[in-house]
Short mmCIF file of C-alpha atoms in Angstrom, two decimals:
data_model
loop_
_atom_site.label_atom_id
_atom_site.label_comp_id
_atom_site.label_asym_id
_atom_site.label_seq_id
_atom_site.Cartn_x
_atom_site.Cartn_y
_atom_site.Cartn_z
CA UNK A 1 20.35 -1.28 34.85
CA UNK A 2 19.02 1.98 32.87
CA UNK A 3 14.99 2.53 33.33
CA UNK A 4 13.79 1.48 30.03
CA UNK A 5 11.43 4.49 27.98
CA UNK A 6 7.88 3.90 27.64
CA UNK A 7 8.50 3.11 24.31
CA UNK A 8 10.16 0.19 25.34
CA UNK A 9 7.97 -1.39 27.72
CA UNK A 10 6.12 -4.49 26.64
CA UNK A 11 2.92 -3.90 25.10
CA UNK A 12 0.96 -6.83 27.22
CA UNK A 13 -1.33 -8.11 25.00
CA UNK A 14 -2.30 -9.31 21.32
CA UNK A 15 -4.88 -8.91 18.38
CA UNK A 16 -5.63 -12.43 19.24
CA UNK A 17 -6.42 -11.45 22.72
CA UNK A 18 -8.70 -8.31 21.44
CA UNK A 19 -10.85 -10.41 19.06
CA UNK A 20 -11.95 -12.55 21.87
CA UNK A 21 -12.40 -9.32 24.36
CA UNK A 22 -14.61 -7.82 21.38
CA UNK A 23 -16.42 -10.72 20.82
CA UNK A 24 -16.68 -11.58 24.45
CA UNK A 25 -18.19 -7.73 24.64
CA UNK A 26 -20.82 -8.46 22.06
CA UNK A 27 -21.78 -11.92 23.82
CA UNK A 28 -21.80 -10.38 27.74
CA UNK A 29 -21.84 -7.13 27.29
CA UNK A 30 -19.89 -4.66 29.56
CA UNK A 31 -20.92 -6.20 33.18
CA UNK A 32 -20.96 -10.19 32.20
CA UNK A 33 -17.35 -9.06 30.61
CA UNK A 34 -16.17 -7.71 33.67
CA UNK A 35 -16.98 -10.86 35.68
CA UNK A 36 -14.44 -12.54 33.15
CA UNK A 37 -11.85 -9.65 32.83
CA UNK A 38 -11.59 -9.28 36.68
CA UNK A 39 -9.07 -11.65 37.59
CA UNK A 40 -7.23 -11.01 34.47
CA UNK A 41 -6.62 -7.14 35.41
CA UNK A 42 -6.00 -8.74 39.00
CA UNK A 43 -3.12 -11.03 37.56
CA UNK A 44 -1.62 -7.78 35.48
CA UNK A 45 -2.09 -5.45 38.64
CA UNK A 46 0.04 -8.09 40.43
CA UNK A 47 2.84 -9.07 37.80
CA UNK A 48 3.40 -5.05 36.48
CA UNK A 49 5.49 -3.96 39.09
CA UNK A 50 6.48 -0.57 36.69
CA UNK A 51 3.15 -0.11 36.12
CA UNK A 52 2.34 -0.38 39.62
CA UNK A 53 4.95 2.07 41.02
CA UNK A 54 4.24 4.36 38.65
CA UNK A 55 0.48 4.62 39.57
CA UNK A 56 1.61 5.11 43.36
CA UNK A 57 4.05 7.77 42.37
CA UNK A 58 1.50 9.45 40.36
CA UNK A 59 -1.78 9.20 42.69
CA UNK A 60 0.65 10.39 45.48
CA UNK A 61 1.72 13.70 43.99
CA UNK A 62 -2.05 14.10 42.08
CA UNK A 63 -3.53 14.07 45.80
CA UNK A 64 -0.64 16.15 47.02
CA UNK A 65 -1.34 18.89 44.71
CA UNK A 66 -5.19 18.79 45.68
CA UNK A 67 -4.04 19.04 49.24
CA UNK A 68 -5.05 15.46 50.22
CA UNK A 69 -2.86 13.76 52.34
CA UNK A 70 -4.29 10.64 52.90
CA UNK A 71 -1.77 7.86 51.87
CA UNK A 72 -2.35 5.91 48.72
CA UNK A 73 -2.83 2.16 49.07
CA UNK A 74 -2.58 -0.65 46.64
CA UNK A 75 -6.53 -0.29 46.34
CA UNK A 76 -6.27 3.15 44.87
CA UNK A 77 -3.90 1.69 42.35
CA UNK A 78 -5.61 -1.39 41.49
CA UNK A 79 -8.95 0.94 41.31
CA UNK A 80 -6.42 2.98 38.52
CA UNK A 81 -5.71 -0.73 36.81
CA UNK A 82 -9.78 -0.83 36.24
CA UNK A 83 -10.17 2.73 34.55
CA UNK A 84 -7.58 1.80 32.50
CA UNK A 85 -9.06 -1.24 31.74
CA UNK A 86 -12.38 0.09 31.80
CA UNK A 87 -11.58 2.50 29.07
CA UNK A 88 -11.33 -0.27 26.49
CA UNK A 89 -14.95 -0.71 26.82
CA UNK A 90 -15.26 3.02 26.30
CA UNK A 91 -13.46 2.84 23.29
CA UNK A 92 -15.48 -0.08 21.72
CA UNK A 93 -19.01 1.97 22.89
CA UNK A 94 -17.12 5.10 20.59
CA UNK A 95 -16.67 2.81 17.73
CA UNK A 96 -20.10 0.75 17.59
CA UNK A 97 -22.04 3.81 18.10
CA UNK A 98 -22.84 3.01 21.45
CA UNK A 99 -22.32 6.79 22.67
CA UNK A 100 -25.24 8.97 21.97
CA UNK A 101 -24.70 12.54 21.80
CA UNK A 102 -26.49 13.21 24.63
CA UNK A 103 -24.17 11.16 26.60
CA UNK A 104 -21.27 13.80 25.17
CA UNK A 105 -20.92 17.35 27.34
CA UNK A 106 -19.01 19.67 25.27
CA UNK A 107 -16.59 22.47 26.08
CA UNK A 108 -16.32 25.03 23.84
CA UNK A 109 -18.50 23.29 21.12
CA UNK A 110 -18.76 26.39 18.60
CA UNK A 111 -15.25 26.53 18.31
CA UNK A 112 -15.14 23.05 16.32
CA UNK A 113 -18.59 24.52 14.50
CA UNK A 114 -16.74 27.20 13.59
CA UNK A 115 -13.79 25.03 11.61
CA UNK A 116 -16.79 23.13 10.38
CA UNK A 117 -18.25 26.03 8.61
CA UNK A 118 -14.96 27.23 7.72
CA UNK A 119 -13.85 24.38 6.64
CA UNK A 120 -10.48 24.91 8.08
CA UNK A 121 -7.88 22.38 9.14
CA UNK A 122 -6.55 22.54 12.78
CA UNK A 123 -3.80 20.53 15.07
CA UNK A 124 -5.49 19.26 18.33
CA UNK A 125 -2.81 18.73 21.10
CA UNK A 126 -4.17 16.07 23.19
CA UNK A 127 -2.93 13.25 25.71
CA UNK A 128 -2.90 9.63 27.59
CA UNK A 129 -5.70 11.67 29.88
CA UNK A 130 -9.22 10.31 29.64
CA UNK A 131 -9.93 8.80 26.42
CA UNK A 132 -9.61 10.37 23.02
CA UNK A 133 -11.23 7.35 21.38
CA UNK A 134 -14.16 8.85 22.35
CA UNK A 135 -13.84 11.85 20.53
CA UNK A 136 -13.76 9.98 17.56
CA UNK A 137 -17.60 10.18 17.89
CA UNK A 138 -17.12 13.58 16.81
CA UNK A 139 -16.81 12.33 13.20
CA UNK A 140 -20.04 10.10 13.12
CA UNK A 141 -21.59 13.18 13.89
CA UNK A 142 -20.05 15.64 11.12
CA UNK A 143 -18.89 13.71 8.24
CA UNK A 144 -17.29 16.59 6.61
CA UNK A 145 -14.06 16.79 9.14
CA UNK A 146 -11.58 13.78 8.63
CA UNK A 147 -9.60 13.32 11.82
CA UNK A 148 -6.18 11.78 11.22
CA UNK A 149 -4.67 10.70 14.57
CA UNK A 150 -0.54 10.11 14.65
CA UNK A 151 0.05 6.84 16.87
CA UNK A 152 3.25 5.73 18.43
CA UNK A 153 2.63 2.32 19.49
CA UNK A 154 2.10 -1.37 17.23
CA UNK A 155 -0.71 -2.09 20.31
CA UNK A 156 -2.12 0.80 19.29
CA UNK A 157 -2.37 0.61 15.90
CA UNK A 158 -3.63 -3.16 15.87
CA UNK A 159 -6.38 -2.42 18.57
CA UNK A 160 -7.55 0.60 16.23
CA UNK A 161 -7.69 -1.56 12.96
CA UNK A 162 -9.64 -4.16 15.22
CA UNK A 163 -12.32 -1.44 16.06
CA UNK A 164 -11.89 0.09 12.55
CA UNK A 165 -13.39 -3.34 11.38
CA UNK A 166 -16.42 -3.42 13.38
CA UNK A 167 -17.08 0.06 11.96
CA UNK A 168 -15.33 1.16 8.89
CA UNK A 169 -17.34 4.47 8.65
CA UNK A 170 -15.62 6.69 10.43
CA UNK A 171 -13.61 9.18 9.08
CA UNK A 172 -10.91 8.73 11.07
CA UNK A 173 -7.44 8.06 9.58
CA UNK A 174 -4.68 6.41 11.74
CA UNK A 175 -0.90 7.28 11.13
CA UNK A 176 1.91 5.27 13.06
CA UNK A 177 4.19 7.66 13.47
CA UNK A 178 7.96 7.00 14.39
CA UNK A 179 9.62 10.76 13.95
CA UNK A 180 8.18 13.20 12.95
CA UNK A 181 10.32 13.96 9.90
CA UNK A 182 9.96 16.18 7.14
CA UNK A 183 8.19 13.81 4.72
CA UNK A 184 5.27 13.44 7.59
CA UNK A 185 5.17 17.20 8.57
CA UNK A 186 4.46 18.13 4.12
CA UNK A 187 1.75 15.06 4.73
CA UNK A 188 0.45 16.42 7.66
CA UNK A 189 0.46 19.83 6.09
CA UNK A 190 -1.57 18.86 3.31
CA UNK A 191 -4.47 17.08 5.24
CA UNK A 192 -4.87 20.65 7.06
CA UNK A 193 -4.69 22.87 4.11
CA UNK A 194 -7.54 20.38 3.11
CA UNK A 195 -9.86 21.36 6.38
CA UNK A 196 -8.68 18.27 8.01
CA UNK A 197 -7.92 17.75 11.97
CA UNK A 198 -4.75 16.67 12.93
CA UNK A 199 -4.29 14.94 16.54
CA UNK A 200 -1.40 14.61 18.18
CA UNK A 201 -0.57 14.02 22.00
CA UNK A 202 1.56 15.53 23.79
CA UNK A 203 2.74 13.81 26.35
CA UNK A 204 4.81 11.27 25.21
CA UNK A 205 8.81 11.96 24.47
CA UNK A 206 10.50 10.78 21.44
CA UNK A 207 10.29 7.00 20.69
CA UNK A 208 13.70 7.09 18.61
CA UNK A 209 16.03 10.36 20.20
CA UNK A 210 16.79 10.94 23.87
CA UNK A 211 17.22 14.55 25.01
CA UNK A 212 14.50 16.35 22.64
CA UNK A 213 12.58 17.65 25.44
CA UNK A 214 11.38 20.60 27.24
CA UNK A 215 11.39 20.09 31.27
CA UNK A 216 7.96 21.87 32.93
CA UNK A 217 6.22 22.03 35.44
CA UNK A 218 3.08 18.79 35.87
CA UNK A 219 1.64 18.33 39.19
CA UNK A 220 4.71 20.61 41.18
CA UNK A 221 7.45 18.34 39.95
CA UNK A 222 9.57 19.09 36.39
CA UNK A 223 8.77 16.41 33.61
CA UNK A 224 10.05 15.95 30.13
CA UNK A 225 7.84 16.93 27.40
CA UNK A 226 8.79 16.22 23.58
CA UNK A 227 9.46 19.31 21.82
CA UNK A 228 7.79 17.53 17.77
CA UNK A 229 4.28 17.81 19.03
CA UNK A 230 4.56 21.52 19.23
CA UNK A 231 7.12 22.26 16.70
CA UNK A 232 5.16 20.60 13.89
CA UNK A 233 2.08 22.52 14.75
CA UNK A 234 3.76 25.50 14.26
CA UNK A 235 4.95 24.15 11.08
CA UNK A 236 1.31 22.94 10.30
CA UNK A 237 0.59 27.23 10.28
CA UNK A 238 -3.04 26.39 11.47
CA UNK A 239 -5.39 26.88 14.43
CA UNK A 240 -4.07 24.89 17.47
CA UNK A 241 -6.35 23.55 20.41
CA UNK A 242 -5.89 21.29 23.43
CA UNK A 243 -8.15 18.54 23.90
CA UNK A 244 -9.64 16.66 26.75
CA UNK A 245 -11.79 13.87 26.78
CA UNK A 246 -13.29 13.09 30.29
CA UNK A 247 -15.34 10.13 31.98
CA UNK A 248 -17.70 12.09 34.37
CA UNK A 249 -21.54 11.64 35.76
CA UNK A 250 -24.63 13.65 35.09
CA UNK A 251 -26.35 14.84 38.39
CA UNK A 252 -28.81 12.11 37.88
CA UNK A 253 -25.62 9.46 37.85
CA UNK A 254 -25.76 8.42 34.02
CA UNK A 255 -22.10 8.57 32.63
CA UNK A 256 -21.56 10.92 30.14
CA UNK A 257 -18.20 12.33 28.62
CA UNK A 258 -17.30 15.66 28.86
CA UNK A 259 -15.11 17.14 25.53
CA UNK A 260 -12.96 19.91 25.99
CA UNK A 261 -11.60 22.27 23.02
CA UNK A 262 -9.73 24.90 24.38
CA UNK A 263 -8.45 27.54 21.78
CA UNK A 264 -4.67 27.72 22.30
CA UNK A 265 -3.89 30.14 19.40
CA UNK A 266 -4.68 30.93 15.77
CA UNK A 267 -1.11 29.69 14.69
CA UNK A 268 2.09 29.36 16.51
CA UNK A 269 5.33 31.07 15.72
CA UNK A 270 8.52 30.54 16.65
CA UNK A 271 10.86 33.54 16.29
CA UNK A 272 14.61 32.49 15.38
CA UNK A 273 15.76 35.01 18.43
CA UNK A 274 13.55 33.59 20.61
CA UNK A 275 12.70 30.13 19.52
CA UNK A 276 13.49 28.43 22.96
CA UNK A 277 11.81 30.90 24.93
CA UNK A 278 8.63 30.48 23.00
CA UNK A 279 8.76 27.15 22.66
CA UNK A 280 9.50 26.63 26.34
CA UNK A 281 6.26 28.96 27.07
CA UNK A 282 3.90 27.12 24.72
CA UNK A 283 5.19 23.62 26.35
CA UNK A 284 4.50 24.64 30.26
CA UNK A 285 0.93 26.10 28.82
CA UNK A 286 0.33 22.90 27.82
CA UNK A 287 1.61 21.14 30.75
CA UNK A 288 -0.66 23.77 32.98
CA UNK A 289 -3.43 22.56 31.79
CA UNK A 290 -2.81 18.88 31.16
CA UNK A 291 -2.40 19.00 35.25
CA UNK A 292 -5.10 21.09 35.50
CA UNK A 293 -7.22 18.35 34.43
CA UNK A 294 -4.65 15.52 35.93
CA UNK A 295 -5.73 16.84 39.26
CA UNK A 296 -9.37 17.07 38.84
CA UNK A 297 -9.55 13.31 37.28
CA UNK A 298 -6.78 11.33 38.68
CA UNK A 299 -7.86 7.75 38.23
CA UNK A 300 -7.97 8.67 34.22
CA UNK A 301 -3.77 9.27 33.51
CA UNK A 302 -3.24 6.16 31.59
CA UNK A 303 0.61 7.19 31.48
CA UNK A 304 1.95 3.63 32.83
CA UNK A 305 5.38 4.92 33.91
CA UNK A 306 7.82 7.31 35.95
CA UNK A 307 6.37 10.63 33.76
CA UNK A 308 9.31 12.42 35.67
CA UNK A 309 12.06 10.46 34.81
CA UNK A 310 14.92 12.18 32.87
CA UNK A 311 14.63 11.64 29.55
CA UNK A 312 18.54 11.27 28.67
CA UNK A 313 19.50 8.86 31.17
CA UNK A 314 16.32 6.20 29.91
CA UNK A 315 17.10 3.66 27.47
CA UNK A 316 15.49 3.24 24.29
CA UNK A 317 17.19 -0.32 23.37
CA UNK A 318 15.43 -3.00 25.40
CA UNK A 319 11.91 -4.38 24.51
CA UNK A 320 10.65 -5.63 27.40
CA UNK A 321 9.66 -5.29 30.99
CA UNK A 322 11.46 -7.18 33.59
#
């Protein structure tokens, strides 16, 4: 049997089932919620057997790039299961408010001041690394950028309208995305000619078409990364920066969140000649630093699945897990 795509896998979990994890949030709050939520993460940990495999596979070649060779056990992967599961909370803290800017440690801050004064539109590249929800707090805090974020998944678009409705003030505009066509990229194009962000991961291949990848090096090993990300930010003709949200502690133990901007380039350009070279060196860039940071914070890749597989022998057809 072919190993499905992400895309593919079942999404385990409902609206119906957020509502009562939000309202069981407001009720409890984050440690009476985890009392419930415990045995349910247990239960998932036990019955995801691709989820599970692909922690171990991952954890395994994280520690072997940080020269740990300690085996991993099922421990270290359940402890993955409850930073995954722990980021939901995270997410709900970004949306009520909850995060104080003190509690945010950025990276590189004047560079976003910059296209704030500017007022210049920009692509951030980001990924399934730490949580980007969080840097949604960004536009609580300066209400002239609207961030529109391109999302691939229905889960991900119905948790977002649930936490849009508990705070419909942020400027943040969700697009489910399912190519990245033409008719997007002139949409797209327009928000940033407006000063507006654009985020877009990339580390996710093509929901719909096998084989439009670029192989590169992540953690020591060669993985398939989707060429649109990149592409349309060189169509967008803008400012392009990767982006890292990360769960960390102060000295003095409080948890804080440390946002990263890194300045990748003013625009990107693709020569005809030497479009596959360039594009092939702007990919493993990318992929340098996503493992840069994979290394460093392990226990926060919330990429459920074999991120090496090869990307033309996965099938895109079934819809759900066995």
């Amino acid at each position: 049997m072919a190993v499905k795509h992400w895309s593919k896998m079942q999404e385990r979990g409902n609206r119906l089932g957020m509502q009562i994890l939000l309202v069981c949030y407001r009720v409890f709050g984050r440690k009476g919620l985890w009392l419930v939520l415990f045995p349910v993460v247990f239960y998932l940990f036990l019955t995801g057997k691709t989820a599970r495999q692909a922690s171990h596979a991952f954890l395994t070649q994280a520690r072997k790039v940080n020269g740990n060779s300690k085996a991993v056990t099922w421990r270290d992967s359940f402890r993955h299961f409850r930073c995954f599961a722990d980021s939901a909370f995270d997410k709900i803290d970004a949306w009520l408010g909850r995060i104080q800017q003190h509690n945010i440690l950025y990276t590189n801050e004047v560079l976003f001041k910059q296209l704030d004064e500017q007022q210049q539109g920009a692509i951030f590249i980001g990924s399934h690394l730490g949580n980007l929800e969080v840097c949604r707090a960004l536009s609580q805090h300066r209400n002239s950028k609207t961030i529109n974020v391109l999302v691939f998944t229905h889960h991900a678009v119905e948790f977002n309208k649930l936490l849009k409705s508990i705070n419909p003030d942020v400027a943040v505009n969700l697009i489910q995305v399912t190519d990245l066509g033409p008719d997007m990229a002139i949409m797209l194009k327009e928000k940033v000619e407006q000063g507006e962000i654009v985020v877009i991961v990339g580390d996710r291949t093509s929901t719909t078409t096998a084989g439009r990848v670029i192989e590169a090096d992540f953690l020591g090993k060669p993985a398939p990364f989707s060429q649109g990300p990149f592409i349309l930010a060189a169509l967008l003709d803008c400012p392009v920066f990767h982006l890292f949200c990360l769960k960390d502690k102060k000295p003095n133990g409080e948890t804080c969140y440390r946002v990263i901007f890194e300045k990748y380039a003013d625009k990107l350009v693709l020569p005809r000649k030497t479009r596959q070279q360039t594009l092939q060196q702007i990919v493993s860039d990318y992929a340098q630093r996503l493992s840069f940071y994979a290394a460093a914070y392990p226990y926060q890749w919330f990429n459920f699945y074999d991120f090496w597989q090869n990307d033309e022998q996965v099938s895109r057809s079934q819809n759900k897990e066995n």
